[in-house]
mmCIF file of N, CA, C and O in Angstrom:
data_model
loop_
_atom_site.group_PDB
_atom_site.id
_atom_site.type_symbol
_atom_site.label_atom_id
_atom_site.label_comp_id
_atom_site.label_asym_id
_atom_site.label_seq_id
_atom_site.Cartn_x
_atom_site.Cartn_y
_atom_site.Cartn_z
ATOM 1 N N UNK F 140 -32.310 -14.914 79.097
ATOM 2 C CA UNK F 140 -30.948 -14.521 79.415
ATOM 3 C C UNK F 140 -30.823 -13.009 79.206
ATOM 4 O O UNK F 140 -31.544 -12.424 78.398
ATOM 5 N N UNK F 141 -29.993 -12.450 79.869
ATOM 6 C CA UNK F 141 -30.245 -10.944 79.702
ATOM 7 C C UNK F 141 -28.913 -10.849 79.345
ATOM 8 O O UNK F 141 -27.938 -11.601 79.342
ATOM 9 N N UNK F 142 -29.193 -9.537 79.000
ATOM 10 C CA UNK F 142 -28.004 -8.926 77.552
ATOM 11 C C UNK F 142 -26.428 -8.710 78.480
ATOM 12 O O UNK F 142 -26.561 -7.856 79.356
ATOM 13 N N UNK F 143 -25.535 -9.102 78.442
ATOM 14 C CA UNK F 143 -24.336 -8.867 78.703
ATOM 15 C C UNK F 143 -23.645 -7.525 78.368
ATOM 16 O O UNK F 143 -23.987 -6.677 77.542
ATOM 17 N N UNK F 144 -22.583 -7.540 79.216
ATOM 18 C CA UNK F 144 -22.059 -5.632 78.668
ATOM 19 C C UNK F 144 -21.579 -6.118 77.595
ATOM 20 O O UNK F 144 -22.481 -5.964 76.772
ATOM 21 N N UNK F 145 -20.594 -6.680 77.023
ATOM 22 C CA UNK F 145 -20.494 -6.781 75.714
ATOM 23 C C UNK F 145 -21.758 -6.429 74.748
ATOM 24 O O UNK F 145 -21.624 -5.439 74.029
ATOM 25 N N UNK F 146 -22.984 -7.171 74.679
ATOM 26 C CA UNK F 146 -24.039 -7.022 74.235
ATOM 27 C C UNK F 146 -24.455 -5.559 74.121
ATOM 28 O O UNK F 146 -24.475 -4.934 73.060
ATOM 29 N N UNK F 147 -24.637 -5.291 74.784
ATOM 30 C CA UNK F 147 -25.406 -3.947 75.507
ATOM 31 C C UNK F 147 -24.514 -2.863 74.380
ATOM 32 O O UNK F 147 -24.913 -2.158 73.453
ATOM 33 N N UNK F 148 -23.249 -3.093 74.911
ATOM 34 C CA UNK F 148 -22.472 -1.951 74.010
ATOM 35 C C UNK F 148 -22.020 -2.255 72.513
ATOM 36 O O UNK F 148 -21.509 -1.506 71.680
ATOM 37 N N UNK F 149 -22.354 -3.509 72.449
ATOM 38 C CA UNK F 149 -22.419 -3.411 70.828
ATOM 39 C C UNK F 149 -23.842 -3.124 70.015
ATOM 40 O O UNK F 149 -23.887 -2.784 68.833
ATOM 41 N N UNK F 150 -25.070 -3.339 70.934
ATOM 42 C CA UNK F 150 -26.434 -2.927 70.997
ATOM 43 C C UNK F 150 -25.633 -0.876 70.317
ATOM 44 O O UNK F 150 -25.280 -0.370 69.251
ATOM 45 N N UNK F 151 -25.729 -0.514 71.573
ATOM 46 C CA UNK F 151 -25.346 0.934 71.560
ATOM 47 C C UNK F 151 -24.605 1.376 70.394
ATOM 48 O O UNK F 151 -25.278 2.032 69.599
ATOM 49 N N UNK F 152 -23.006 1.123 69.992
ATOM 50 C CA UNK F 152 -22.358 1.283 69.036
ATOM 51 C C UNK F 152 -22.972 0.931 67.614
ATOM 52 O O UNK F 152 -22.849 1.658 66.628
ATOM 53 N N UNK F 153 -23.362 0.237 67.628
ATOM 54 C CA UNK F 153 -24.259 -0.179 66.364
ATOM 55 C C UNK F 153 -25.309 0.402 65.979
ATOM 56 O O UNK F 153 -25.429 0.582 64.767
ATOM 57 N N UNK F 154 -26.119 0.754 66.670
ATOM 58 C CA UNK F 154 -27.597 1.796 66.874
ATOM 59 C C UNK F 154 -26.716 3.058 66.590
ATOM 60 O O UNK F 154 -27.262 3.664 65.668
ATOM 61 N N UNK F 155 -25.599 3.699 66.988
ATOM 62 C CA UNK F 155 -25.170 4.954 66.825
ATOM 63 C C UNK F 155 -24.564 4.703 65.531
ATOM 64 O O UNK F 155 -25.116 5.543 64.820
ATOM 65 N N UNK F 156 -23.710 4.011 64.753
ATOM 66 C CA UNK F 156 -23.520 3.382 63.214
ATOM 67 C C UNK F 156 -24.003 3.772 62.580
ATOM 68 O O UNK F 156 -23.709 4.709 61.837
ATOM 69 N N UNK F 157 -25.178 3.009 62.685
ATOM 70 C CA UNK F 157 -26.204 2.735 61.424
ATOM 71 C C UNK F 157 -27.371 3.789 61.232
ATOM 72 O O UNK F 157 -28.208 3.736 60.332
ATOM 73 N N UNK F 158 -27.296 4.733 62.199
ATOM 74 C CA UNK F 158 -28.213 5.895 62.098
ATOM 75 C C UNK F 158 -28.401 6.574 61.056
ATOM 76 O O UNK F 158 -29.503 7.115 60.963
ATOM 77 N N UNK F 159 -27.264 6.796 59.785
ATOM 78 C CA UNK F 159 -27.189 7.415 59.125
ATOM 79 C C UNK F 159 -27.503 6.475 58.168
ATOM 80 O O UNK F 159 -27.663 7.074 57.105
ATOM 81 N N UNK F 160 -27.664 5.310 58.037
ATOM 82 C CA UNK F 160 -28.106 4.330 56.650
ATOM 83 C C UNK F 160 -26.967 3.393 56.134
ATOM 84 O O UNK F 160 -25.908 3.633 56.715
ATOM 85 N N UNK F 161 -26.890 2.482 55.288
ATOM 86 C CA UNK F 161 -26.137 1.349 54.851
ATOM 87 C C UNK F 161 -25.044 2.165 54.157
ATOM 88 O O UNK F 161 -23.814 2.161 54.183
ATOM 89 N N UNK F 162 -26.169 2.999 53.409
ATOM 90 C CA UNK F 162 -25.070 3.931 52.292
ATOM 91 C C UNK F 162 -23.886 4.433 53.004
ATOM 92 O O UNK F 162 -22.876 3.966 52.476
ATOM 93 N N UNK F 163 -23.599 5.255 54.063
ATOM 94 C CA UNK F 163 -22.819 6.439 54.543
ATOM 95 C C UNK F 163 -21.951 5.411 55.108
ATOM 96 O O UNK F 163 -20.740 5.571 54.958
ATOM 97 N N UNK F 164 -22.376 4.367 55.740
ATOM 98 C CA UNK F 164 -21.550 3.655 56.519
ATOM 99 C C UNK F 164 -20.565 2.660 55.253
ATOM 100 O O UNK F 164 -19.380 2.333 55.182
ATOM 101 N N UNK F 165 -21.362 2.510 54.681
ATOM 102 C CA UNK F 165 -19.982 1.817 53.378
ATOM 103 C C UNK F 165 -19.620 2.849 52.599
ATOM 104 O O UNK F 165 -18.750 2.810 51.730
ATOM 105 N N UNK F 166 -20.287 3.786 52.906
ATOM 106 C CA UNK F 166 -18.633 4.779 52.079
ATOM 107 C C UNK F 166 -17.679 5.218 52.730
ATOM 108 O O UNK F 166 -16.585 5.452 52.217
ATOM 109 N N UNK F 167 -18.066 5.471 54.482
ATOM 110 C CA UNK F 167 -16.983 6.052 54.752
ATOM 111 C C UNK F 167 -15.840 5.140 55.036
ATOM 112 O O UNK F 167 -14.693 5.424 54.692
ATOM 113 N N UNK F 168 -16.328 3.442 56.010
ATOM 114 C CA UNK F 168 -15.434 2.577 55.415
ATOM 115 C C UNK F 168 -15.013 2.160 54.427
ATOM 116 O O UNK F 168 -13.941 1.559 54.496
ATOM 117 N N UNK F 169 -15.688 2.307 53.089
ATOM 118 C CA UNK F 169 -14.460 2.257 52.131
ATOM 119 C C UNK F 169 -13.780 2.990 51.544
ATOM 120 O O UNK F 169 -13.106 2.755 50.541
ATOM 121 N N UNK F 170 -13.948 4.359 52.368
ATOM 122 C CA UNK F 170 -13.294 5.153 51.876
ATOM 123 C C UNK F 170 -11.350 4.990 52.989
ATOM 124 O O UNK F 170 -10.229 5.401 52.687
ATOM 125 N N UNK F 171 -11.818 4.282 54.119
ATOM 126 C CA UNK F 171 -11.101 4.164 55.409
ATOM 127 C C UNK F 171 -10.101 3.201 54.651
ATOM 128 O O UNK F 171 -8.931 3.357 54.302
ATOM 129 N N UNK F 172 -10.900 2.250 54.535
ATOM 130 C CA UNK F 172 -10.396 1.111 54.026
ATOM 131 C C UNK F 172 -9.607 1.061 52.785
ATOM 132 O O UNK F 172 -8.594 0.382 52.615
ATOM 133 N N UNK F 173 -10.182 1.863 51.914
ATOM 134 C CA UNK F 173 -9.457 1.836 50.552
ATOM 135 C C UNK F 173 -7.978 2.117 51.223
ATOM 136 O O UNK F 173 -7.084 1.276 51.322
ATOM 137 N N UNK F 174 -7.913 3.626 51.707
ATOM 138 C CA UNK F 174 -6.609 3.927 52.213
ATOM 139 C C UNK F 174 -5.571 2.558 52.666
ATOM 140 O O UNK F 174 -4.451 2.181 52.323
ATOM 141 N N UNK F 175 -6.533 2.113 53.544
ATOM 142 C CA UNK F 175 -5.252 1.040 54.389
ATOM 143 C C UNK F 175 -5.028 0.169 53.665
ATOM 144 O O UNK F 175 -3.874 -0.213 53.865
ATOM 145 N N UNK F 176 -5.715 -0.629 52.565
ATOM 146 C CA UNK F 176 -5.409 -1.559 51.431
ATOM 147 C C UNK F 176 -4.650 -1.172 50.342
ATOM 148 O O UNK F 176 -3.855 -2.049 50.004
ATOM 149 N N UNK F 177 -4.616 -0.087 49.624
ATOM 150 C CA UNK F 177 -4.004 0.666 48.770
ATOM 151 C C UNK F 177 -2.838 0.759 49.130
ATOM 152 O O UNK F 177 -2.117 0.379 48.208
ATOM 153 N N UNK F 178 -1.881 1.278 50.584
ATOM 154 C CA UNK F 178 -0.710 1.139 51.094
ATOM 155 C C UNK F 178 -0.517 -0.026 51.451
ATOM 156 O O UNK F 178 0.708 -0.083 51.555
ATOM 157 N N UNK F 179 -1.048 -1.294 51.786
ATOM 158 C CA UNK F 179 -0.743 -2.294 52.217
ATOM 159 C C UNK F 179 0.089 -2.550 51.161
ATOM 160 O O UNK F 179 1.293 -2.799 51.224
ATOM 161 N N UNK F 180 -0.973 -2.441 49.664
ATOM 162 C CA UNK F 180 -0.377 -3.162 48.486
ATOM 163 C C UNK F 180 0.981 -2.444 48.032
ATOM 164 O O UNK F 180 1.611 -3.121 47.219
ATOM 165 N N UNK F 181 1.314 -1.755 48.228
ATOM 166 C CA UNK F 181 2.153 -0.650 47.852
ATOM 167 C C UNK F 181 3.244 -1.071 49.053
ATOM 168 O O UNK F 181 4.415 -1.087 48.673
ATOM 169 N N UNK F 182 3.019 -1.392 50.365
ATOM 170 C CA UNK F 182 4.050 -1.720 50.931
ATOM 171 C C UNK F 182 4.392 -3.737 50.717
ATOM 172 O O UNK F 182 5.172 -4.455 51.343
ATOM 173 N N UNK F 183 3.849 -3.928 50.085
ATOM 174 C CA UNK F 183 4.295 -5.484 49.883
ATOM 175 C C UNK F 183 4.462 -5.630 48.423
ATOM 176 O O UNK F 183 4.464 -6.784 47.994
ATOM 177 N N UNK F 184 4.588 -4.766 47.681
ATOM 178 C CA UNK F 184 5.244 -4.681 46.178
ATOM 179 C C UNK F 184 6.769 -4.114 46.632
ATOM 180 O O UNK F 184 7.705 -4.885 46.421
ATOM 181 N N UNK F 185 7.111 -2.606 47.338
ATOM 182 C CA UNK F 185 8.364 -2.903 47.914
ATOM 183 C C UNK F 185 9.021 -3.740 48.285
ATOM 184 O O UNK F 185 10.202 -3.887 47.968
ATOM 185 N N UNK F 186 8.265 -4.583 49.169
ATOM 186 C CA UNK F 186 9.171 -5.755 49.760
ATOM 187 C C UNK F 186 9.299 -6.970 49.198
ATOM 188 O O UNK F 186 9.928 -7.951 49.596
ATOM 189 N N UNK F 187 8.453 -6.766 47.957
ATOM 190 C CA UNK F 187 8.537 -8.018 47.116
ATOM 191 C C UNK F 187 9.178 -7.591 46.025
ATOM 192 O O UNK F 187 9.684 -8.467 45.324
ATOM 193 N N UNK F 188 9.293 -6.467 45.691
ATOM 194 C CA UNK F 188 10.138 -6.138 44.589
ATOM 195 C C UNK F 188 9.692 -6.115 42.830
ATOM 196 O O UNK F 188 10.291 -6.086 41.755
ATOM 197 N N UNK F 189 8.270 -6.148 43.316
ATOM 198 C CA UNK F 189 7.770 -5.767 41.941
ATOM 199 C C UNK F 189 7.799 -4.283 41.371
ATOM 200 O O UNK F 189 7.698 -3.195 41.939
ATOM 201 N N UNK F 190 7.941 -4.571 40.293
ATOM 202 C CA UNK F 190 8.149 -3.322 39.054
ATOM 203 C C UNK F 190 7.173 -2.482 39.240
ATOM 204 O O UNK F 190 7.044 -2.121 38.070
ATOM 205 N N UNK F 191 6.527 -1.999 39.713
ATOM 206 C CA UNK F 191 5.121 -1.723 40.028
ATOM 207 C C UNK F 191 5.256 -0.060 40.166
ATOM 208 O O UNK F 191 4.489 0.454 40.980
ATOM 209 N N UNK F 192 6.141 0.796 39.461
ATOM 210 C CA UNK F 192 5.969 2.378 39.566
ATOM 211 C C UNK F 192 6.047 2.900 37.830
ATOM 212 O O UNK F 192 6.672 3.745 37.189
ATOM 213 N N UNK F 193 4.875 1.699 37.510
ATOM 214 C CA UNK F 193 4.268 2.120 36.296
ATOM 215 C C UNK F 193 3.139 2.357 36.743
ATOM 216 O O UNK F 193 2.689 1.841 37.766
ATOM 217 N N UNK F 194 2.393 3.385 35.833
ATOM 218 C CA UNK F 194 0.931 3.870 36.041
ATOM 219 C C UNK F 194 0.309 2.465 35.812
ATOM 220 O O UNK F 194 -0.003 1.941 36.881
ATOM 221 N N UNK F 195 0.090 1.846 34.915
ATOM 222 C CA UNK F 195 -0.856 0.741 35.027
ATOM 223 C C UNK F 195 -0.692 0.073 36.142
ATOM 224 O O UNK F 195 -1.656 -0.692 36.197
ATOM 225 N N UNK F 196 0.192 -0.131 37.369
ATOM 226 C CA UNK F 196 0.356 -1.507 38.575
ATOM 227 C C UNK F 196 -0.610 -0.396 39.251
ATOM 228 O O UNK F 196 -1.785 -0.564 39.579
ATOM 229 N N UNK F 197 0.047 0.595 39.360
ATOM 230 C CA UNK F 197 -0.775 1.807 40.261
ATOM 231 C C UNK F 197 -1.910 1.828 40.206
ATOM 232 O O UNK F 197 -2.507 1.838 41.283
ATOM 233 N N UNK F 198 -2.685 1.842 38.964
ATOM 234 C CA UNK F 198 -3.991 1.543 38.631
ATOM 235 C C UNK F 198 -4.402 0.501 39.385
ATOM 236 O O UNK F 198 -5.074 0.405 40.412
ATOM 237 N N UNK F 199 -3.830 -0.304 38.621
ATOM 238 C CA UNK F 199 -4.273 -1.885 39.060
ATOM 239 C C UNK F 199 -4.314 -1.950 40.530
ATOM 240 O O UNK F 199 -5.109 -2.812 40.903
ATOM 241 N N UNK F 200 -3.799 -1.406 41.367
ATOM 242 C CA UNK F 200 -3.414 -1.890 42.710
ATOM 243 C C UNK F 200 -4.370 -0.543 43.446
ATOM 244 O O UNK F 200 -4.379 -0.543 44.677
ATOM 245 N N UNK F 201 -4.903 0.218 42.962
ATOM 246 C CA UNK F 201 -5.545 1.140 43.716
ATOM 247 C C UNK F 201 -6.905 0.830 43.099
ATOM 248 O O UNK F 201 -7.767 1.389 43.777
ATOM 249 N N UNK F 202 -7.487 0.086 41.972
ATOM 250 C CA UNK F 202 -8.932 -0.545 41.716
ATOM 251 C C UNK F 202 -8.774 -1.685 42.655
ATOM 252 O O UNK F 202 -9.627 -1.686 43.541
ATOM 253 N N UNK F 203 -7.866 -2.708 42.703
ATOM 254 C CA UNK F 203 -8.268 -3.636 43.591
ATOM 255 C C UNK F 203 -8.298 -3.793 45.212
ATOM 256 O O UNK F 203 -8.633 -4.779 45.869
ATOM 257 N N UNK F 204 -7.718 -2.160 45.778
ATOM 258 C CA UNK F 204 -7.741 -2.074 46.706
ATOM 259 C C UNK F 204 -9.157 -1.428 46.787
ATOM 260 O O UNK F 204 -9.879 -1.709 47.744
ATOM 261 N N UNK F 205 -9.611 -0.507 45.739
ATOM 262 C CA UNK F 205 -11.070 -0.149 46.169
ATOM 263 C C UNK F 205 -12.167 -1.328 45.931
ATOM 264 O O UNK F 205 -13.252 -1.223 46.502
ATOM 265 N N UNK F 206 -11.974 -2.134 45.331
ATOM 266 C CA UNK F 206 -12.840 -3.115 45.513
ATOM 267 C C UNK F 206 -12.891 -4.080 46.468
ATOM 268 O O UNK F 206 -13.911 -4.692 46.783
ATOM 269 N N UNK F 207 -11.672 -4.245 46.992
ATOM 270 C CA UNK F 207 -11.263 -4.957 48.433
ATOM 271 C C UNK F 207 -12.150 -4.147 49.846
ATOM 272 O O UNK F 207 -12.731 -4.703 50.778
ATOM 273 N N UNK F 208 -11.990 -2.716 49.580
ATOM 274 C CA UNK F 208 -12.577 -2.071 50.713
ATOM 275 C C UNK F 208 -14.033 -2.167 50.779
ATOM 276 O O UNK F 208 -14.689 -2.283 51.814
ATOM 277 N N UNK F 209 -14.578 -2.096 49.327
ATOM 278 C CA UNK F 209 -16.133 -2.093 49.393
ATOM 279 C C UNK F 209 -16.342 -3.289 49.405
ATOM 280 O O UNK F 209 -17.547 -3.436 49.607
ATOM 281 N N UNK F 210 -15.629 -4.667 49.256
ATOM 282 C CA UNK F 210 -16.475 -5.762 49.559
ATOM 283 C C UNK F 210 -16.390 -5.916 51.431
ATOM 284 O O UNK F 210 -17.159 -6.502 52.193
ATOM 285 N N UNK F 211 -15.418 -5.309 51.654
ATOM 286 C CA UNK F 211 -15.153 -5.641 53.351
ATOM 287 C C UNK F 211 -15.869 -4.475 54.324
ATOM 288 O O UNK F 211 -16.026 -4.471 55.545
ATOM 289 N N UNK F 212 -16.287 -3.368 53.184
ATOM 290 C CA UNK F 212 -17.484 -2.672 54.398
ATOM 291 C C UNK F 212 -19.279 -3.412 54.241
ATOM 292 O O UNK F 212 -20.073 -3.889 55.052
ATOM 293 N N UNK F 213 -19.295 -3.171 52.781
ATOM 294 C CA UNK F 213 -20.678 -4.231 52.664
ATOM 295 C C UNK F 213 -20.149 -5.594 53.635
ATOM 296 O O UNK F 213 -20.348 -5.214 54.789
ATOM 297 N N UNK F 214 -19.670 -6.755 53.675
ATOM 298 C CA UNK F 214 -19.896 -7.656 54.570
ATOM 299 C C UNK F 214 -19.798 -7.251 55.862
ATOM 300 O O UNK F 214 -20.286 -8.051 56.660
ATOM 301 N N UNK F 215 -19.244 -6.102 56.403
ATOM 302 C CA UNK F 215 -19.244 -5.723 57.818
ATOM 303 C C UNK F 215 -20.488 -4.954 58.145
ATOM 304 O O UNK F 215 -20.820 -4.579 59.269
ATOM 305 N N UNK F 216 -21.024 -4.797 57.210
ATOM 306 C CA UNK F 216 -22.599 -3.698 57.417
ATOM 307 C C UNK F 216 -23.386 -5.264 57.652
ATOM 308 O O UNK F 216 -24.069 -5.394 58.667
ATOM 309 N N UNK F 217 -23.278 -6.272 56.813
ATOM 310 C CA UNK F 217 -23.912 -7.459 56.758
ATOM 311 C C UNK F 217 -23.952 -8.108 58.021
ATOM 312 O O UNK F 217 -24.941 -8.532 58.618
ATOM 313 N N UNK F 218 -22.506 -8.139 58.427
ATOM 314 C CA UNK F 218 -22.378 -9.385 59.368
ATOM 315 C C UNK F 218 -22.998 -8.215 60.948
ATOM 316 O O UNK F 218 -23.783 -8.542 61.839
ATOM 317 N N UNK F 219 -22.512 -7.318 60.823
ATOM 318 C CA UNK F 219 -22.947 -6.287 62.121
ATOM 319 C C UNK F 219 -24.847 -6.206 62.057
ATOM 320 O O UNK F 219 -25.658 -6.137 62.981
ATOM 321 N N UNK F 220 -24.980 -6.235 61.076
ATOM 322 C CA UNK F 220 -26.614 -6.279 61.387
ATOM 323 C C UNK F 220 -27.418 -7.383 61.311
ATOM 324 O O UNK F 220 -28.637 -7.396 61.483
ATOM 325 N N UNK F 221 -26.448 -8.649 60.952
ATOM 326 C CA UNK F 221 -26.919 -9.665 61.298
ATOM 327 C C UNK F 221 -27.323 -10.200 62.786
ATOM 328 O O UNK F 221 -28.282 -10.856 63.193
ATOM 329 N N UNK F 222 -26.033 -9.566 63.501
ATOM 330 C CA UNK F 222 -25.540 -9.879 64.804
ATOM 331 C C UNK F 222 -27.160 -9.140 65.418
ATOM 332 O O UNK F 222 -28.167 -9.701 65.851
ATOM 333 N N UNK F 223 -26.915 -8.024 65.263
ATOM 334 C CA UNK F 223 -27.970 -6.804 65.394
ATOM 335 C C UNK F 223 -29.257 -7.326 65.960
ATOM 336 O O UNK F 223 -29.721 -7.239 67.097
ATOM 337 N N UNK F 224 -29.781 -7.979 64.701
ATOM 338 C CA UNK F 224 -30.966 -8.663 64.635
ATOM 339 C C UNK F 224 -31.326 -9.626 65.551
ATOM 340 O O UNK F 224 -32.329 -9.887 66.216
ATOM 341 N N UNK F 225 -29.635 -10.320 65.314
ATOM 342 C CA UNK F 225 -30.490 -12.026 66.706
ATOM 343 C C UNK F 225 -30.465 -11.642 68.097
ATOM 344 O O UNK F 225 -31.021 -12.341 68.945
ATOM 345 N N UNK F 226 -29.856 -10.574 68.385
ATOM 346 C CA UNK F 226 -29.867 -10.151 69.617
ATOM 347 C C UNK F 226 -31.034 -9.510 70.010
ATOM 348 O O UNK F 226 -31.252 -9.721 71.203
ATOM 349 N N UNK F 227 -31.797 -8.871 69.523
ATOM 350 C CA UNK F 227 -33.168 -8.168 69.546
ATOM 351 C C UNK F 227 -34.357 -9.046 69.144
ATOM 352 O O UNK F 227 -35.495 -8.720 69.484
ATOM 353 N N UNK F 228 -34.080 -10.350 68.302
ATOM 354 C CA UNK F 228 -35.082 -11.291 68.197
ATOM 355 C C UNK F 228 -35.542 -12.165 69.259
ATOM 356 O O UNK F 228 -36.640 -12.547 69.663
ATOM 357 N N UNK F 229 -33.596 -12.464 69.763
ATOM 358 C CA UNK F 229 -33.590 -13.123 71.129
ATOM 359 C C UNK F 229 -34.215 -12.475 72.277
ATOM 360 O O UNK F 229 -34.930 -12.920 73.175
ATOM 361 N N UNK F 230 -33.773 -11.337 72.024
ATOM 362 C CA UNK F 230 -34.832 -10.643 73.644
ATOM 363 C C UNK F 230 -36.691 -10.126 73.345
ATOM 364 O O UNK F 230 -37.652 -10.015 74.107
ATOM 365 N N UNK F 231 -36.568 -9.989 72.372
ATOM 366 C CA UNK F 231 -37.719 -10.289 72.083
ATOM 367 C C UNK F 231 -38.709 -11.514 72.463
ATOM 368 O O UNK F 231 -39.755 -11.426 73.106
ATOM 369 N N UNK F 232 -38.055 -12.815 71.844
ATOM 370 C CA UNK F 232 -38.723 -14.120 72.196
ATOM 371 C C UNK F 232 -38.474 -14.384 73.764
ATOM 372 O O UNK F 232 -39.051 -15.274 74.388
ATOM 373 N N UNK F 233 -37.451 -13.409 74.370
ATOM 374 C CA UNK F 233 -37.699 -13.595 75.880
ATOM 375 C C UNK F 233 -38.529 -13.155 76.675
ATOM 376 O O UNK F 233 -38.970 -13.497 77.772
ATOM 377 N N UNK F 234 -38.759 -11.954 75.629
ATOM 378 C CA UNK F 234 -39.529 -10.986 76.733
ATOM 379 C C UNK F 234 -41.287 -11.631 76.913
ATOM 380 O O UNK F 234 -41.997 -11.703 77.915
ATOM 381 N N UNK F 235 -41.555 -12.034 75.433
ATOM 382 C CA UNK F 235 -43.196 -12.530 74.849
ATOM 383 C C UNK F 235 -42.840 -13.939 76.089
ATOM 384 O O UNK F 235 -43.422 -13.823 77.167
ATOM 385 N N UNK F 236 -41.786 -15.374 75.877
ATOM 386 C CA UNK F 236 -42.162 -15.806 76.932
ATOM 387 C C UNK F 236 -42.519 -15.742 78.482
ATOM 388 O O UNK F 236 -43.431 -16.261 79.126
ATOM 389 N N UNK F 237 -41.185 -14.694 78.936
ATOM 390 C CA UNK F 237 -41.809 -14.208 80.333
ATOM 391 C C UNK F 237 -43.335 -13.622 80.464
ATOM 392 O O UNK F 237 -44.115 -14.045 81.317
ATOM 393 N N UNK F 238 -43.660 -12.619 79.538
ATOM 394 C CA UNK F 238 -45.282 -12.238 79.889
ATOM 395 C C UNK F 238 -46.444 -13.582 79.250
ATOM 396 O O UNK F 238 -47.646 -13.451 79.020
ATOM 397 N N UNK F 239 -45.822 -14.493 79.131
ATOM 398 C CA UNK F 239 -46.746 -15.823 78.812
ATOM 399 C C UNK F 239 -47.022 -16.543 80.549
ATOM 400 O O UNK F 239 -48.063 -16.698 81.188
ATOM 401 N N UNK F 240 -46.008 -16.762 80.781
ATOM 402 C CA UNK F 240 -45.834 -17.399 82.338
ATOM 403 C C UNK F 240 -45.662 -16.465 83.285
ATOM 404 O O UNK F 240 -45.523 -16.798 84.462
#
């Protein structure tokens, strides 16, 4: 089966990613990420109405947003190079059968 444009360009985007290593790519998403989790939490303590403009919630809510971000760039480095792999294994095992027959 040959690679679909979807394929192809997540082939591409991914190869341009990961060029720089596991490291760079989970810091700069969690550095992305921290941001958007950190205000998330901060906008649903407003609307929930927690007490939360003490330094300790602040704390609390900006460690668990950085740990939220680094578990969700490590599994996206994971699951993206998982993908990575079966797609290049798959054309691989296509290519060895076509030059068999």
């Amino acid at each position: 089966m040959a690679l679909s444009p979807d394929e192809r360009r997540f082939l591409k985007n991914w190869e341009e990613q990961r060029k720089d290593g596991r490291t760079s790519f989970v810091g700069t998403y969690t550095f992305g990420l921290f941001i958007l989790f950190y205000m998330g939490f901060i906008a649903v303590g407003l609307f929930a109405g927690w007490p939360f403009l003490k330094r300790s919630w602040l704390v609390l809510m900006a460690l668990g947003a950085l740990l939220t971000a680094f578990g969700v760039a490590w599994a996206l480095w994971k699951y993206q190079q998982k993908k990575f792999s079966a797609i290049i294994r798959r054309e691989l095992s296509q290519s060895e059968h076509l030059e068999k027959n």
